Amino acid sequence: MKTASRSASGSASPRTPLSRERILDGAIRVADDGGLASLTIRSLAQSLGVKPMSVYHYVASKDEIIDGIVDLVFGEMDLPVIQGDWRNEMHRRCASVRVVLRRHPWAIPLLQARTSPGPATLRHLDAVIGCLRGAGFSLELTAHAYAVIDSYVYGFAMSEASLPINGPQTVSEVAESMMLQYLAADYPNLLEFTTGHILQPGYDFGLEFDYGLDLVLDALEARVNRLG
């Protein structure tokens, strides 16, 4: 028979009571460890050390849990300052989104898919829109900018999560193994690109993020200045 854990004084250590917050914290850990497919009521309950039916006292369904943990992910992202320099603020916000999604790659396809956004999600949307509107973006240009920026950021995050090359340590190993599978003479452009760029010291696909984001922001800056 298991006995209650005891502190140094010999008294029983109190068990952390179950709550909605604890359930969502546990759910995000399960998803981080094994992906969204690993998150079930049973696996969540097991990770929390409770019976599955106990979870339903605090959440009505798995959908509610997913809505909750997506909102937690949004809550980890930096908000742009509405009256700040829009370009600097948007760059800072986008860099933060990328960092957060590297921690929670399972969340990438869910960020724009939920129909019951939580308060952190709504604060995030409001701050991004407010930052663009405060910089003189029209409603129409704000819609265009938001769509283009997030398409780039989310797409880059998905590429980072999917590619076998994640940082300089894996570049040589992966690229060289690819070259061994094919006749280099049949793919001269791929060979030139791989040997002349990918296999150069210090190459990191992640470094492409800032370059691409600057291209997006350059175009939006030119557009808003022209319309202004």
Coordinates of N, CA and C in Angstrom, one line a residue:
M1 N 0.8 -1.2 0.0 CA 0.0 0.0 0.0 C 0.9 1.2 0.0
K2 N 0.5 2.3 -0.9 CA 1.3 3.5 -0.9 C 1.0 4.3 0.3
T3 N 2.0 5.0 0.8 CA 1.8 5.9 1.9 C 2.0 7.3 1.4
A4 N 1.4 8.3 2.1 CA 1.5 9.7 1.7 C 2.9 10.1 1.8
S5 N 3.4 10.9 0.9 CA 4.7 11.5 1.0 C 4.8 12.4 2.2
R6 N 6.0 12.4 2.8 CA 6.1 13.2 4.1 C 7.3 14.2 3.9
S7 N 7.1 15.3 4.6 CA 8.1 16.3 4.6 C 9.2 16.0 5.6
A8 N 10.2 16.8 5.8 CA 11.3 16.5 6.7 C 10.8 16.5 8.1
S9 N 9.7 17.2 8.4 CA 9.2 17.2 9.8 C 8.4 16.0 10.1
G10 N 8.1 15.1 9.0 CA 7.3 13.9 9.2 C 5.9 14.1 8.9
S11 N 5.4 15.3 8.6 CA 4.0 15.5 8.3 C 3.7 15.2 6.8
A12 N 2.5 14.7 6.5 CA 2.2 14.4 5.1 C 2.2 15.6 4.2
S13 N 2.8 15.5 3.1 CA 2.9 16.6 2.1 C 1.5 16.7 1.4
P14 N 0.9 17.9 1.4 CA -0.4 18.0 0.8 C -0.3 17.9 -0.7
R15 N -1.3 17.2 -1.3 CA -1.4 17.0 -2.7 C -2.0 18.3 -3.3
T16 N -1.4 18.7 -4.4 CA -1.9 19.9 -5.1 C -3.3 19.6 -5.6
P17 N -4.2 20.4 -5.2 CA -5.6 20.1 -5.6 C -5.8 20.3 -7.1
L18 N -6.7 19.5 -7.6 CA -7.0 19.6 -9.0 C -7.8 20.9 -9.3
S19 N -7.5 21.5 -10.4 CA -8.1 22.7 -10.8 C -8.1 22.8 -12.4
R20 N -8.8 23.7 -12.9 CA -8.8 23.9 -14.4 C -7.4 24.3 -14.8
E21 N -6.8 25.2 -14.0 CA -5.4 25.7 -14.3 C -4.4 24.5 -14.3
R22 N -4.5 23.7 -13.3 CA -3.6 22.5 -13.3 C -3.8 21.6 -14.4
I23 N -5.1 21.4 -14.8 CA -5.4 20.5 -15.9 C -4.8 21.0 -17.2
L24 N -4.9 22.3 -17.5 CA -4.4 22.9 -18.7 C -2.9 22.9 -18.7
D25 N -2.3 23.1 -17.5 CA -0.8 23.1 -17.5 C -0.3 21.6 -17.8
G26 N -1.1 20.7 -17.2 CA -0.7 19.3 -17.5 C -0.9 18.9 -19.0
A27 N -2.0 19.4 -19.6 CA -2.3 19.1 -21.0 C -1.2 19.7 -21.9
I28 N -0.7 20.9 -21.6 CA 0.3 21.4 -22.5 C 1.6 20.7 -22.3
R29 N 1.9 20.1 -21.2 CA 3.1 19.3 -21.0 C 2.9 18.0 -21.8
V30 N 1.8 17.4 -21.7 CA 1.5 16.2 -22.5 C 1.7 16.4 -24.0
A31 N 1.2 17.5 -24.5 CA 1.3 17.8 -25.9 C 2.7 18.1 -26.3
D32 N 3.4 18.8 -25.4 CA 4.8 19.1 -25.7 C 5.7 17.9 -25.7
D33 N 5.4 16.9 -24.9 CA 6.2 15.7 -24.8 C 5.9 14.7 -26.0
G34 N 4.6 14.6 -26.4 CA 4.3 13.6 -27.4 C 3.4 14.1 -28.6
G35 N 3.2 15.4 -28.7 CA 2.4 15.9 -29.7 C 0.9 15.9 -29.4
L36 N 0.1 16.6 -30.2 CA -1.3 16.7 -29.8 C -2.0 15.4 -29.9
A37 N -1.5 14.4 -30.7 CA -2.2 13.1 -30.8 C -2.1 12.3 -29.5
S38 N -1.0 12.7 -28.7 CA -0.8 12.0 -27.5 C -1.8 12.5 -26.4
L39 N -2.4 13.6 -26.6 CA -3.2 14.2 -25.6 C -4.7 13.6 -25.6
T40 N -5.0 12.8 -24.6 CA -6.3 12.3 -24.4 C -6.7 12.5 -23.0
I41 N -8.0 12.4 -22.7 CA -8.4 12.6 -21.3 C -7.7 11.5 -20.4
R42 N -7.5 10.3 -20.9 CA -6.8 9.3 -20.1 C -5.4 9.6 -19.9
S43 N -4.7 10.0 -21.0 CA -3.2 10.3 -20.8 C -3.0 11.5 -19.9
L44 N -3.9 12.5 -20.0 CA -3.8 13.7 -19.2 C -4.1 13.3 -17.7
A45 N -5.1 12.5 -17.5 CA -5.4 12.1 -16.1 C -4.2 11.3 -15.5
Q46 N -3.7 10.4 -16.3 CA -2.5 9.7 -15.8 C -1.4 10.6 -15.5
S47 N -1.1 11.6 -16.3 CA 0.0 12.5 -16.0 C -0.2 13.3 -14.7
L48 N -1.5 13.5 -14.4 CA -1.9 14.3 -13.2 C -2.0 13.4 -12.0
G49 N -2.1 12.1 -12.2 CA -2.2 11.2 -11.1 C -3.7 11.2 -10.5
V50 N -4.6 11.4 -11.4 CA -6.1 11.4 -11.0 C -6.8 10.4 -12.0
K51 N -8.1 10.2 -11.6 CA -8.9 9.4 -12.5 C -9.5 10.2 -13.6
P52 N -9.7 9.6 -14.8 CA -10.2 10.4 -15.9 C -11.5 11.2 -15.6
M53 N -12.4 10.6 -14.9 CA -13.7 11.3 -14.6 C -13.4 12.6 -13.7
S54 N -12.3 12.6 -13.0 CA -12.1 13.8 -12.2 C -11.8 15.0 -13.1
V55 N -11.2 14.8 -14.3 CA -10.9 15.9 -15.2 C -12.2 16.6 -15.6
Y56 N -13.3 15.8 -15.8 CA -14.6 16.4 -16.3 C -15.3 17.2 -15.3
H57 N -14.8 17.3 -14.0 CA -15.3 18.2 -13.1 C -14.9 19.7 -13.4
Y58 N -13.9 19.8 -14.2 CA -13.3 21.1 -14.5 C -13.4 21.5 -15.9
V59 N -13.4 20.6 -16.8 CA -13.5 20.9 -18.3 C -14.6 19.9 -18.8
A60 N -15.3 20.4 -19.8 CA -16.4 19.6 -20.4 C -16.0 18.6 -21.4
S61 N -14.9 18.9 -22.1 CA -14.5 18.1 -23.2 C -13.0 18.3 -23.6
K62 N -12.5 17.4 -24.5 CA -11.2 17.6 -25.0 C -11.1 18.9 -25.8
D63 N -12.1 19.3 -26.5 CA -12.1 20.5 -27.3 C -11.9 21.7 -26.3
E64 N -12.5 21.7 -25.2 CA -12.3 22.8 -24.2 C -10.9 22.8 -23.8
I65 N -10.3 21.7 -23.6 CA -8.9 21.6 -23.2 C -8.0 22.2 -24.3
I66 N -8.3 21.8 -25.5 CA -7.4 22.4 -26.6 C -7.6 23.9 -26.7
D67 N -8.8 24.4 -26.6 CA -9.0 25.8 -26.6 C -8.2 26.5 -25.5
G68 N -8.2 25.8 -24.4 CA -7.5 26.4 -23.2 C -6.0 26.4 -23.4
I69 N -5.4 25.3 -24.0 CA -3.9 25.3 -24.1 C -3.5 26.2 -25.3
V70 N -4.3 26.3 -26.3 CA -4.0 27.3 -27.4 C -3.9 28.7 -26.8
D71 N -4.9 29.0 -25.9 CA -4.9 30.3 -25.3 C -3.6 30.5 -24.4
L72 N -3.2 29.4 -23.7 CA -1.9 29.5 -23.0 C -0.7 29.8 -23.9
V73 N -0.7 29.2 -25.1 CA 0.4 29.5 -26.0 C 0.4 30.9 -26.4
F74 N -0.8 31.5 -26.7 CA -0.9 32.9 -27.1 C -0.4 33.7 -25.9
G75 N -0.7 33.3 -24.7 CA -0.3 34.1 -23.5 C 1.2 34.1 -23.3
E76 N 2.0 33.2 -23.9 CA 3.4 33.3 -23.8 C 4.0 34.2 -24.8
M77 N 3.3 34.7 -25.8 CA 3.9 35.5 -26.9 C 3.9 37.0 -26.4
D78 N 4.9 37.7 -26.8 CA 5.0 39.1 -26.5 C 4.0 39.9 -27.3
L79 N 3.4 40.9 -26.7 CA 2.4 41.7 -27.4 C 3.2 43.0 -27.9
P80 N 2.8 43.4 -29.1 CA 3.4 44.7 -29.6 C 2.8 45.8 -28.8
V81 N 3.6 46.9 -28.6 CA 3.1 48.1 -27.9 C 2.4 48.9 -29.0
I82 N 1.2 49.2 -28.7 CA 0.3 49.9 -29.7 C 0.9 51.2 -30.2
Q83 N 1.4 52.0 -29.3 CA 1.9 53.3 -29.7 C 3.4 53.3 -29.9
G84 N 4.1 52.2 -30.0 CA 5.5 52.1 -30.2 C 5.8 52.2 -31.7
D85 N 7.1 52.1 -32.1 CA 7.4 52.0 -33.5 C 6.9 50.7 -34.1
W86 N 6.0 50.8 -35.0 CA 5.3 49.6 -35.4 C 6.2 48.6 -36.0
R87 N 7.2 49.0 -36.7 CA 8.1 48.0 -37.3 C 8.9 47.2 -36.2
N88 N 9.5 48.0 -35.3 CA 10.2 47.3 -34.2 C 9.3 46.4 -33.4
E89 N 8.1 46.9 -33.1 CA 7.2 46.2 -32.3 C 6.7 44.9 -33.0
M90 N 6.5 45.0 -34.3 CA 6.0 43.8 -35.0 C 7.2 42.8 -35.1
H91 N 8.4 43.3 -35.3 CA 9.5 42.4 -35.4 C 9.7 41.7 -34.1
R92 N 9.6 42.4 -33.0 CA 9.8 41.8 -31.6 C 8.6 40.8 -31.4
R93 N 7.4 41.1 -31.8 CA 6.3 40.2 -31.6 C 6.5 39.0 -32.4
C94 N 6.9 39.1 -33.7 CA 7.1 37.9 -34.5 C 8.2 37.0 -34.0
A95 N 9.3 37.6 -33.6 CA 10.4 36.8 -33.0 C 9.9 36.0 -31.8
S96 N 9.1 36.7 -31.0 CA 8.6 36.0 -29.8 C 7.7 34.8 -30.2
V97 N 6.8 35.0 -31.2 CA 5.9 34.0 -31.7 C 6.7 32.8 -32.2
R98 N 7.8 33.0 -32.9 CA 8.7 32.0 -33.4 C 9.3 31.2 -32.2
V99 N 9.8 31.9 -31.2 CA 10.4 31.2 -30.1 C 9.3 30.3 -29.4
V100 N 8.1 30.9 -29.2 CA 7.0 30.1 -28.5 C 6.7 28.9 -29.3
L101 N 6.6 29.0 -30.6 CA 6.2 27.9 -31.4 C 7.3 26.8 -31.5
R102 N 8.5 27.2 -31.3 CA 9.5 26.2 -31.2 C 9.4 25.3 -29.9
R103 N 8.8 26.0 -28.9 CA 8.5 25.2 -27.7 C 7.3 24.3 -27.8
H104 N 6.3 24.8 -28.6 CA 5.0 24.1 -28.7 C 4.7 23.9 -30.2
P105 N 5.5 23.2 -31.0 CA 5.2 23.0 -32.4 C 3.8 22.4 -32.7
W106 N 3.3 21.6 -31.8 CA 1.9 21.1 -32.1 C 0.9 22.1 -32.2
A107 N 1.2 23.3 -31.7 CA 0.2 24.4 -31.7 C 0.1 25.2 -33.0
I108 N 1.1 25.0 -33.9 CA 1.1 25.8 -35.1 C -0.2 25.7 -36.0
P109 N -0.7 24.5 -36.3 CA -1.9 24.5 -37.1 C -3.2 24.9 -36.4
L110 N -3.1 25.1 -35.0 CA -4.3 25.4 -34.2 C -4.5 26.8 -34.0
L111 N -3.5 27.7 -34.2 CA -3.5 29.1 -33.8 C -4.7 29.8 -34.5
Q112 N -5.0 29.4 -35.7 CA -6.0 30.1 -36.5 C -7.2 29.2 -36.7
A113 N -7.3 28.1 -36.0 CA -8.3 27.1 -36.3 C -9.4 27.0 -35.2
R114 N -9.2 27.7 -34.1 CA -10.1 27.5 -33.0 C -11.2 28.6 -33.1
T115 N -12.5 28.2 -32.8 CA -13.6 29.1 -32.9 C -14.1 29.6 -31.6
S116 N -13.4 29.3 -30.5 CA -13.7 29.8 -29.2 C -12.4 30.4 -28.6
P117 N -12.0 31.5 -29.1 CA -10.7 32.1 -28.6 C -10.8 32.6 -27.1
G118 N -9.7 32.4 -26.4 CA -9.7 32.8 -25.0 C -9.2 34.2 -24.8
P119 N -9.1 34.7 -23.6 CA -8.7 36.1 -23.4 C -7.3 36.5 -23.9
A120 N -6.4 35.5 -23.7 CA -5.0 35.8 -24.2 C -5.0 35.9 -25.7
T121 N -5.7 35.1 -26.4 CA -5.8 35.1 -27.8 C -6.4 36.5 -28.3
L122 N -7.5 36.9 -27.6 CA -8.1 38.1 -28.0 C -7.2 39.3 -27.7
R123 N -6.5 39.3 -26.6 CA -5.6 40.4 -26.3 C -4.5 40.5 -27.4
H124 N -4.0 39.3 -27.8 CA -3.0 39.3 -28.8 C -3.5 39.9 -30.2
L125 N -4.6 39.4 -30.6 CA -5.2 39.9 -31.8 C -5.4 41.4 -31.8
D126 N -6.0 41.9 -30.6 CA -6.3 43.3 -30.5 C -5.0 44.1 -30.5
A127 N -3.9 43.7 -29.9 CA -2.7 44.4 -29.8 C -2.0 44.5 -31.2
V128 N -2.0 43.4 -31.9 CA -1.4 43.5 -33.3 C -2.2 44.4 -34.2
I129 N -3.5 44.3 -34.1 CA -4.4 45.3 -34.9 C -4.1 46.7 -34.5
G130 N -4.1 46.9 -33.2 CA -3.9 48.3 -32.7 C -2.6 48.8 -33.0
C131 N -1.5 48.0 -33.1 CA -0.2 48.5 -33.4 C -0.2 48.9 -34.9
L132 N -0.8 48.2 -35.8 CA -0.8 48.5 -37.2 C -1.7 49.7 -37.4
R133 N -2.9 49.8 -36.8 CA -3.8 50.9 -37.0 C -3.1 52.2 -36.4
G134 N -2.4 52.1 -35.3 CA -1.8 53.2 -34.8 C -0.6 53.8 -35.6
A135 N -0.1 52.9 -36.5 CA 1.0 53.3 -37.4 C 0.4 53.9 -38.7
G136 N -0.9 54.0 -38.9 CA -1.5 54.6 -40.0 C -2.0 53.6 -41.1
F137 N -2.0 52.3 -40.7 CA -2.5 51.3 -41.6 C -4.0 51.5 -41.7
S138 N -4.6 51.5 -42.9 CA -6.0 51.5 -43.0 C -6.6 50.1 -42.6
L139 N -7.9 50.0 -42.4 CA -8.5 48.7 -42.1 C -8.1 47.7 -43.1
E140 N -8.2 48.0 -44.4 CA -7.9 47.1 -45.4 C -6.4 46.6 -45.4
L141 N -5.6 47.6 -45.3 CA -4.1 47.3 -45.2 C -3.7 46.5 -44.0
T142 N -4.4 46.8 -42.9 CA -4.2 46.1 -41.6 C -4.5 44.6 -41.9
A143 N -5.7 44.3 -42.5 CA -6.0 43.0 -42.8 C -5.0 42.3 -43.7
H144 N -4.5 43.0 -44.7 CA -3.5 42.4 -45.6 C -2.2 42.2 -44.8
A145 N -1.8 43.1 -44.0 CA -0.5 43.0 -43.3 C -0.6 41.9 -42.3
Y146 N -1.7 41.8 -41.6 CA -1.8 40.7 -40.6 C -1.7 39.4 -41.2
A147 N -2.4 39.2 -42.4 CA -2.4 37.9 -43.1 C -1.1 37.6 -43.6
V148 N -0.4 38.5 -44.2 CA 0.9 38.3 -44.8 C 2.0 38.0 -43.7
I149 N 2.0 38.8 -42.6 CA 2.9 38.6 -41.5 C 2.8 37.2 -40.9
D150 N 1.5 36.9 -40.5 CA 1.3 35.6 -39.8 C 1.5 34.4 -40.8
S151 N 1.2 34.6 -42.0 CA 1.4 33.5 -43.0 C 2.9 33.2 -43.0
Y152 N 3.7 34.2 -43.0 CA 5.2 34.0 -43.1 C 5.7 33.4 -41.8
V153 N 5.3 34.0 -40.6 CA 5.8 33.5 -39.3 C 5.4 32.1 -39.1
Y154 N 4.1 31.8 -39.2 CA 3.6 30.4 -39.0 C 4.2 29.4 -40.0
G155 N 4.3 29.9 -41.3 CA 4.9 29.0 -42.3 C 6.4 28.7 -41.9
F156 N 7.1 29.7 -41.5 CA 8.5 29.5 -41.1 C 8.6 28.5 -39.9
A157 N 7.7 28.8 -38.9 CA 7.7 27.9 -37.8 C 7.4 26.5 -38.1
M158 N 6.5 26.3 -39.1 CA 6.2 24.9 -39.5 C 7.4 24.3 -40.2
S159 N 8.1 25.1 -41.0 CA 9.3 24.5 -41.7 C 10.3 24.2 -40.7
E160 N 10.6 25.0 -39.7 CA 11.6 24.7 -38.7 C 11.2 23.4 -38.0
A161 N 9.9 23.2 -37.7 CA 9.5 22.1 -36.9 C 9.6 20.8 -37.8
S162 N 9.6 20.9 -39.1 CA 9.5 19.8 -40.0 C 10.9 19.4 -40.6
L163 N 11.7 20.4 -40.8 CA 13.0 20.1 -41.5 C 13.9 19.2 -40.6
P164 N 14.7 18.3 -41.2 CA 15.6 17.5 -40.5 C 16.9 18.3 -40.1
I165 N 17.0 19.5 -40.7 CA 18.2 20.4 -40.4 C 17.7 21.4 -39.4
N166 N 18.2 21.3 -38.2 CA 17.8 22.3 -37.1 C 19.1 22.8 -36.4
G167 N 19.8 23.7 -37.1 CA 21.0 24.3 -36.5 C 22.2 23.7 -37.2
P168 N 23.4 24.4 -37.0 CA 24.6 24.0 -37.7 C 25.0 22.6 -37.4
Q169 N 24.7 22.0 -36.3 CA 25.2 20.7 -35.9 C 24.7 19.6 -36.8
T170 N 23.5 19.8 -37.4 CA 22.9 18.7 -38.2 C 23.1 18.9 -39.7
V171 N 23.6 20.1 -40.1 CA 23.7 20.4 -41.5 C 24.5 19.5 -42.3
S172 N 25.8 19.3 -41.9 CA 26.7 18.5 -42.7 C 26.2 17.0 -42.8
E173 N 25.7 16.5 -41.7 CA 25.3 15.1 -41.6 C 24.1 14.9 -42.6
V174 N 23.1 15.8 -42.5 CA 21.9 15.6 -43.4 C 22.2 15.9 -44.8
A175 N 22.9 17.0 -45.1 CA 23.2 17.3 -46.5 C 24.1 16.3 -47.2
E176 N 25.1 15.9 -46.5 CA 26.0 14.9 -47.1 C 25.3 13.6 -47.4
S177 N 24.4 13.2 -46.5 CA 23.7 11.9 -46.7 C 22.8 12.0 -47.9
M178 N 22.2 13.2 -48.1 CA 21.3 13.5 -49.2 C 22.1 13.3 -50.5
M179 N 23.3 13.9 -50.5 CA 24.2 13.8 -51.7 C 24.6 12.4 -52.1
L180 N 24.7 11.6 -51.1 CA 25.1 10.2 -51.3 C 24.0 9.4 -52.0
Q181 N 22.8 9.9 -51.8 CA 21.6 9.1 -52.4 C 21.4 9.4 -53.9
Y182 N 22.0 10.5 -54.4 CA 21.7 10.9 -55.7 C 23.0 11.1 -56.5
L183 N 23.0 11.0 -57.8 CA 24.1 11.3 -58.6 C 24.2 12.8 -58.8
A184 N 25.3 13.4 -58.2 CA 25.5 14.8 -58.2 C 25.4 15.4 -59.6
A185 N 25.9 14.7 -60.6 CA 25.9 15.2 -62.0 C 24.5 15.4 -62.5
D186 N 23.6 14.7 -62.0 CA 22.2 14.8 -62.5 C 21.5 16.1 -61.8
Y187 N 22.0 16.6 -60.8 CA 21.4 17.7 -60.1 C 22.5 18.8 -59.8
P188 N 23.0 19.4 -60.8 CA 24.1 20.4 -60.7 C 23.7 21.6 -59.8
N189 N 22.5 22.1 -60.0 CA 22.1 23.3 -59.2 C 22.0 22.9 -57.7
L190 N 21.4 21.8 -57.4 CA 21.3 21.3 -56.0 C 22.7 21.1 -55.4
L191 N 23.6 20.6 -56.2 CA 25.0 20.4 -55.7 C 25.7 21.7 -55.4
E192 N 25.5 22.7 -56.4 CA 26.1 24.0 -56.2 C 25.6 24.7 -54.9
F193 N 24.3 24.6 -54.8 CA 23.6 25.2 -53.6 C 24.0 24.6 -52.3
T194 N 24.1 23.2 -52.3 CA 24.4 22.5 -51.1 C 25.9 22.8 -50.7
T195 N 26.8 22.6 -51.6 CA 28.2 22.7 -51.3 C 28.6 24.2 -51.1
G196 N 28.0 25.1 -51.8 CA 28.4 26.5 -51.8 C 27.7 27.3 -50.7
H197 N 26.6 26.8 -50.1 CA 25.9 27.5 -49.1 C 25.5 26.7 -47.9
I198 N 24.8 25.6 -48.1 CA 24.3 24.8 -47.0 C 25.5 24.2 -46.2
L199 N 26.5 23.8 -46.8 CA 27.7 23.1 -46.1 C 28.7 24.1 -45.7
Q200 N 28.5 25.4 -45.8 CA 29.5 26.4 -45.4 C 29.4 26.5 -43.8
P201 N 30.6 26.7 -43.2 CA 30.6 26.8 -41.7 C 29.6 27.8 -41.2
G202 N 28.8 27.4 -40.2 CA 27.9 28.2 -39.5 C 26.5 28.4 -40.1
Y203 N 26.3 27.6 -41.2 CA 25.0 27.7 -41.8 C 23.9 27.3 -40.8
D204 N 22.8 28.0 -40.7 CA 21.7 27.7 -39.9 C 20.4 28.2 -40.5
F205 N 19.5 27.3 -40.9 CA 18.3 27.6 -41.5 C 17.5 28.7 -40.7
G206 N 17.6 28.7 -39.4 CA 16.9 29.6 -38.6 C 17.3 31.1 -38.8
L207 N 18.5 31.3 -39.4 CA 19.0 32.6 -39.7 C 18.2 33.3 -40.8
E208 N 17.5 32.4 -41.6 CA 16.7 33.0 -42.7 C 15.5 33.7 -42.1
F209 N 15.1 33.5 -40.9 CA 13.9 34.1 -40.4 C 13.9 35.6 -40.4
D210 N 14.9 36.2 -39.9 CA 15.0 37.7 -39.9 C 15.1 38.3 -41.3
Y211 N 15.8 37.6 -42.2 CA 15.9 38.1 -43.5 C 14.5 38.1 -44.2
G212 N 13.8 37.0 -44.1 CA 12.5 37.0 -44.7 C 11.5 37.9 -44.0
L213 N 11.5 38.1 -42.7 CA 10.6 39.0 -42.0 C 10.9 40.4 -42.4
D214 N 12.2 40.8 -42.6 CA 12.5 42.1 -43.0 C 11.9 42.4 -44.4
L215 N 12.0 41.4 -45.3 CA 11.4 41.6 -46.7 C 9.9 41.9 -46.6
V216 N 9.2 41.2 -45.7 CA 7.8 41.4 -45.5 C 7.5 42.8 -45.0
L217 N 8.3 43.2 -43.9 CA 8.1 44.5 -43.3 C 8.5 45.6 -44.2
D218 N 9.5 45.4 -45.0 CA 10.0 46.4 -46.0 C 8.8 46.7 -46.9
A219 N 8.2 45.7 -47.5 CA 7.1 45.9 -48.4 C 5.9 46.6 -47.8
L220 N 5.6 46.2 -46.5 CA 4.5 46.8 -45.9 C 4.8 48.3 -45.5
E221 N 6.0 48.5 -45.1 CA 6.4 49.9 -44.8 C 6.3 50.8 -46.1
A222 N 6.8 50.3 -47.2 CA 6.7 51.0 -48.4 C 5.2 51.3 -48.8
R223 N 4.4 50.3 -48.6 CA 3.0 50.4 -48.9 C 2.3 51.5 -48.0
V224 N 2.5 51.4 -46.7 CA 1.8 52.4 -45.9 C 2.3 53.8 -46.0
N225 N 3.6 53.9 -46.3 CA 4.2 55.2 -46.6 C 3.6 55.8 -47.9
R226 N 3.4 55.0 -48.9 CA 2.9 55.5 -50.2 C 1.4 55.9 -50.0
L227 N 0.6 55.1 -49.2 CA -0.8 55.4 -49.0 C -0.9 56.6 -48.1
G228 N 0.1 56.8 -47.2 CA 0.0 57.9 -46.2 C 0.2 59.2 -46.9

